[in-house]
């Protein structure tokens, strides 16, 4: 069956509850009326920290084996045990299209894809105790995404992106893990971990980064095109790319771009025009003939009304 969730819907989950999809989910919010998925504790853990900003308040969204054709647009998924999990499916049929959405502040993985096909666009995936994006095989595409791991709670040891073409002894060919006009960063000095099977060397292990800001030691690879390195020798790097500064006391994180960030003005504008001429907040890209990496366009302070 198909479950349709309308714009403006707010779903409050008990601690061990998840949204488990065996059929098809159509969840379409809007900029003004997003669909919110969160825990149901409405009080405060401490005076400046509502439970809504604490991870592990509920489960997450699960697309089970065989579920295809799912659409999530304008969704805000936060403070769960995980964000979205896509179980094994047909890698040549689209399991999930996720656009104009946020996955934030989860205890384990933000978006986990095992042997499935997903498309993620104009979205923010941030602050995961596991990995923000966890790919095992499959066929995944990310366009104009901000993926940043600035998890501050105990137990967090993941990265922005972890991808491989196997899991244990299971072969999971990675047909594609492609990132365009995106930001992949975090607190550590290396936020991108890729692992190819040493046993099944003929299995697909195809990745591609094009016009991305990458927090990983510099390397040369034909599969890395026109990218920028988010390293300490830059004017700003890692959390310094964003403004205002993170408020760690109140657990408030903002991922708007700072004007000094390398992400500003360095997008492939043909991709921007084709996919997302407006950012996640509805701001016009390409107003000055350029576009920024990630899901948020840098708006000069003198133009904000």
Coordinates of C-alpha atoms in Angstrom, one line a residue:
X1 CA 0.0 0.0 0.0
X2 CA 1.0 3.7 -0.3
X3 CA 1.0 6.0 2.7
X4 CA 0.6 9.7 1.7
X5 CA 1.6 12.3 4.3
X6 CA 0.5 15.9 3.6
X7 CA 2.4 19.1 4.0
X8 CA 2.6 20.6 7.6
X9 CA 2.1 17.2 9.2
X10 CA 4.0 16.7 12.5
X11 CA 4.7 13.1 13.7
X12 CA 5.7 12.6 17.3
X13 CA 7.2 9.2 18.1
X14 CA 7.6 7.3 21.4
X15 CA 11.2 6.3 22.2
X16 CA 11.2 2.9 20.6
X17 CA 8.8 3.7 17.7
X18 CA 9.8 4.0 14.1
X19 CA 8.1 4.5 10.7
X20 CA 8.6 1.2 8.9
X21 CA 7.7 1.1 5.2
X22 CA 7.1 -2.2 3.5
X23 CA 5.0 -0.5 0.7
X24 CA 5.5 3.0 -0.5
X25 CA 5.8 6.4 1.3
X26 CA 4.9 9.7 -0.3
X27 CA 5.7 12.5 2.2
X28 CA 5.7 15.9 0.5
X29 CA 6.1 19.0 2.7
X30 CA 6.8 22.5 1.5
X31 CA 9.2 25.3 2.6
X32 CA 6.5 27.0 4.7
X33 CA 4.9 23.7 5.9
X34 CA 7.5 21.0 6.3
X35 CA 6.7 17.5 7.5
X36 CA 8.4 17.0 10.9
X37 CA 9.3 13.7 12.4
X38 CA 10.6 13.9 16.0
X39 CA 10.3 12.4 19.5
X40 CA 7.3 13.1 21.7
X41 CA 9.1 14.5 24.7
X42 CA 8.2 18.2 24.8
X43 CA 10.0 19.3 28.0
X44 CA 13.6 20.2 28.7
X45 CA 16.6 18.0 29.8
X46 CA 18.4 21.1 31.0
X47 CA 17.3 24.8 31.1
X48 CA 18.7 25.5 27.6
X49 CA 18.4 22.0 26.1
X50 CA 14.9 20.7 25.1
X51 CA 14.7 17.0 24.6
X52 CA 14.0 17.8 20.9
X53 CA 17.7 18.6 20.6
X54 CA 18.9 15.4 22.2
X55 CA 19.5 12.4 20.0
X56 CA 18.0 9.0 20.6
X57 CA 14.4 10.2 21.3
X58 CA 12.8 7.8 18.9
X59 CA 13.7 5.3 16.2
X60 CA 13.8 6.6 12.6
X61 CA 12.5 5.8 9.1
X62 CA 13.0 2.3 7.6
X63 CA 12.4 1.3 4.0
X64 CA 12.4 -2.4 4.1
X65 CA 13.6 -4.9 1.4
X66 CA 11.6 -4.5 -1.8
X67 CA 10.2 -1.1 -1.0
X68 CA 10.6 1.2 -4.0
X69 CA 9.3 4.5 -5.4
X70 CA 9.4 6.3 -2.1
X71 CA 9.4 10.1 -2.1
X72 CA 10.3 12.4 0.8
X73 CA 10.4 16.2 0.0
X74 CA 10.4 19.0 2.5
X75 CA 10.9 16.7 5.5
X76 CA 12.7 17.5 8.8
X77 CA 13.8 14.3 10.6
X78 CA 15.8 14.8 13.8
X79 CA 16.9 13.6 17.2
X80 CA 16.2 9.9 16.5
X81 CA 18.3 6.8 17.0
X82 CA 19.0 7.0 13.3
X83 CA 17.6 9.0 10.4
X84 CA 16.7 6.9 7.3
X85 CA 17.6 3.3 6.6
X86 CA 17.2 1.8 3.2
X87 CA 17.5 -2.0 3.2
X88 CA 18.5 -4.1 0.3
X89 CA 16.4 -3.7 -2.8
X90 CA 16.8 -3.6 -6.6
X91 CA 19.8 -1.4 -7.2
X92 CA 18.4 -0.4 -10.6
X93 CA 15.0 0.7 -9.3
X94 CA 14.8 3.9 -7.2
X95 CA 14.1 3.1 -3.6
X96 CA 14.0 6.7 -2.3
X97 CA 14.1 10.2 -3.7
X98 CA 14.9 12.6 -0.8
X99 CA 14.8 16.3 -1.6
X100 CA 14.7 19.7 0.2
X101 CA 15.0 17.8 3.6
X102 CA 17.0 17.7 6.8
X103 CA 18.3 14.7 8.7
X104 CA 20.0 16.0 11.9
X105 CA 21.3 15.0 15.3
X106 CA 20.8 11.3 15.4
X107 CA 22.5 8.7 17.6
X108 CA 23.7 6.3 14.9
X109 CA 23.7 6.7 11.1
X110 CA 21.9 9.6 9.4
X111 CA 21.2 8.0 6.0
X112 CA 22.2 4.3 5.7
X113 CA 21.8 2.7 2.3
X114 CA 22.5 -1.0 1.8
X115 CA 22.4 -2.3 -1.8
X116 CA 19.6 0.1 -2.9
X117 CA 19.3 3.1 -5.2
X118 CA 18.7 6.6 -3.7
X119 CA 18.7 10.1 -5.0
X120 CA 19.3 12.9 -2.5
X121 CA 19.1 16.6 -3.5
X122 CA 19.3 20.0 -1.8
X123 CA 19.3 18.4 1.6
X124 CA 21.2 18.7 4.9
X125 CA 22.5 15.5 6.6
X126 CA 24.3 16.5 9.8
X127 CA 25.5 15.4 13.2
X128 CA 25.4 11.7 13.5
X129 CA 26.9 9.5 16.3
X130 CA 27.5 6.9 13.6
X131 CA 28.1 8.3 10.1
X132 CA 26.1 11.0 8.4
X133 CA 26.0 9.0 5.2
X134 CA 26.7 5.2 5.3
X135 CA 26.7 3.4 1.9
X136 CA 27.2 -0.3 1.4
X137 CA 26.9 -1.1 -2.3
X138 CA 24.1 0.2 -4.4
X139 CA 23.6 3.2 -6.6
X140 CA 23.5 6.6 -4.8
X141 CA 23.5 10.2 -6.1
X142 CA 23.8 13.4 -4.1
X143 CA 23.3 16.9 -5.5
X144 CA 23.8 20.2 -3.6
X145 CA 23.9 18.5 -0.2
X146 CA 25.5 19.7 3.0
X147 CA 26.9 16.6 4.8
X148 CA 28.6 17.6 8.1
X149 CA 29.4 15.6 11.2
X150 CA 29.7 17.9 14.2
X151 CA 28.2 15.4 16.7
X152 CA 29.0 16.6 20.3
X153 CA 27.5 13.8 22.4
X154 CA 29.4 10.9 24.0
X155 CA 29.9 7.8 21.8
X156 CA 30.1 9.6 18.4
X157 CA 32.9 8.2 16.3
X158 CA 31.6 8.3 12.8
X159 CA 32.4 10.5 9.8
X160 CA 30.5 12.5 7.2
X161 CA 30.7 9.7 4.6
X162 CA 31.6 6.0 4.9
X163 CA 31.2 3.9 1.7
X164 CA 32.3 0.4 0.7
X165 CA 31.4 -2.5 -1.7
X166 CA 31.2 -5.2 1.0
X167 CA 30.0 -5.7 4.6
X168 CA 31.8 -8.5 6.5
X169 CA 31.8 -11.4 4.1
X170 CA 28.9 -10.1 2.0
X171 CA 29.6 -8.8 -1.5
X172 CA 27.8 -5.5 -2.1
X173 CA 29.0 -4.0 -5.4
X174 CA 29.1 -0.2 -5.3
X175 CA 27.8 0.7 -8.8
X176 CA 27.8 4.4 -8.1
X177 CA 28.3 6.8 -5.2
X178 CA 28.3 10.2 -6.9
X179 CA 28.4 13.6 -5.3
X180 CA 27.9 16.9 -7.1
X181 CA 28.1 20.5 -5.8
X182 CA 28.1 19.1 -2.2
X183 CA 30.0 19.7 1.1
X184 CA 31.4 16.8 3.1
X185 CA 33.1 17.9 6.3
X186 CA 33.2 17.6 10.1
X187 CA 35.3 18.0 13.1
X188 CA 38.0 15.5 12.3
X189 CA 40.9 15.7 9.9
X190 CA 39.4 13.0 7.6
X191 CA 35.7 12.8 7.2
X192 CA 35.5 10.5 4.1
X193 CA 36.2 6.8 4.4
X194 CA 36.1 4.5 1.4
X195 CA 36.9 0.8 1.5
X196 CA 37.1 -1.6 -1.5
X197 CA 37.0 -5.4 -1.0
X198 CA 40.4 -7.0 -1.1
X199 CA 38.9 -10.4 -1.7
X200 CA 36.5 -9.6 -4.6
X201 CA 38.6 -7.1 -6.5
X202 CA 36.4 -7.3 -9.7
X203 CA 33.3 -6.1 -7.9
X204 CA 32.2 -2.6 -8.7
X205 CA 33.6 0.2 -6.6
X206 CA 32.7 3.4 -8.4
X207 CA 32.6 6.8 -6.7
X208 CA 32.7 10.3 -8.1
X209 CA 33.1 13.7 -6.6
X210 CA 32.5 16.8 -8.8
X211 CA 32.7 20.4 -7.6
X212 CA 32.6 19.3 -3.9
X213 CA 34.3 20.6 -0.7
X214 CA 36.0 17.6 0.8
X215 CA 37.4 17.3 4.3
X216 CA 39.9 14.6 3.6
X217 CA 43.7 14.7 3.0
X218 CA 44.5 15.8 -0.6
X219 CA 44.8 13.1 -3.2
X220 CA 44.7 12.8 -6.9
X221 CA 42.1 10.6 -8.6
X222 CA 40.4 10.7 -11.9
X223 CA 37.1 10.2 -10.0
X224 CA 37.6 13.5 -8.2
X225 CA 36.9 16.5 -10.5
X226 CA 37.2 20.2 -9.7
X227 CA 37.0 19.7 -5.9
X228 CA 38.2 21.8 -3.0
X229 CA 40.0 20.6 0.1
X230 CA 38.6 21.6 3.5
X231 CA 41.9 21.7 5.3
X232 CA 43.6 23.8 8.1
X233 CA 45.6 25.9 5.7
X234 CA 42.4 27.6 4.4
X235 CA 41.1 30.9 5.6
X236 CA 38.2 29.0 7.2
X237 CA 37.7 25.2 7.4
X238 CA 35.4 22.6 9.0
X239 CA 33.0 24.3 11.4
X240 CA 34.4 27.6 10.3
X241 CA 32.6 27.3 7.0
X242 CA 29.3 28.1 8.7
X243 CA 27.7 31.0 10.4
X244 CA 26.7 31.9 13.0
X245 CA 29.0 29.8 15.1
X246 CA 27.5 26.7 16.6
X247 CA 26.0 27.2 20.1
X248 CA 27.2 24.1 21.9
X249 CA 25.5 25.2 25.2
X250 CA 22.0 25.4 23.6
X251 CA 22.8 22.7 20.9
X252 CA 21.9 25.0 18.1
X253 CA 23.7 24.3 14.8
X254 CA 23.3 26.5 11.7
X255 CA 24.8 25.5 8.4
X256 CA 24.5 28.8 6.4
X257 CA 27.7 29.5 4.6
X258 CA 30.3 32.1 5.7
X259 CA 31.4 34.4 2.9
X260 CA 35.0 33.2 3.3
X261 CA 34.2 29.5 2.8
X262 CA 35.6 27.8 -0.3
X263 CA 32.1 26.6 -0.9
X264 CA 31.0 30.0 -1.9
X265 CA 30.8 30.6 -5.7
X266 CA 32.4 27.3 -6.7
X267 CA 29.4 25.2 -7.8
X268 CA 29.0 23.8 -11.3
X269 CA 26.3 26.2 -12.4
X270 CA 25.0 23.9 -15.2
X271 CA 24.2 21.4 -12.5
X272 CA 22.6 24.1 -10.3
X273 CA 20.5 25.3 -13.2
X274 CA 19.3 21.8 -14.1
X275 CA 18.5 20.6 -10.6
X276 CA 18.2 23.3 -7.8
X277 CA 18.1 27.0 -8.8
X278 CA 16.7 27.6 -5.3
X279 CA 18.4 26.5 -2.1
X280 CA 16.9 24.7 0.8
X281 CA 15.6 28.0 2.3
X282 CA 14.1 29.1 -1.0
X283 CA 16.9 31.6 -1.8
X284 CA 17.7 32.2 -5.4
X285 CA 21.0 30.8 -6.6
X286 CA 22.9 32.2 -9.5
X287 CA 21.8 35.8 -8.8
X288 CA 25.4 36.9 -9.4
X289 CA 26.0 34.2 -12.1
X290 CA 27.6 31.9 -9.5
X291 CA 26.3 29.3 -7.1
X292 CA 27.5 27.8 -3.8
X293 CA 28.2 24.3 -2.8
X294 CA 25.9 22.5 -0.4
X295 CA 22.2 23.1 0.2
X296 CA 22.4 26.7 1.4
X297 CA 23.3 29.7 -0.7
X298 CA 25.5 32.3 1.1
X299 CA 23.4 35.5 1.4
X300 CA 25.4 38.7 2.0
X301 CA 24.3 40.3 5.3
X302 CA 23.7 43.7 3.6
X303 CA 21.0 42.1 1.4
X304 CA 19.0 40.4 4.2
X305 CA 15.8 42.2 5.0

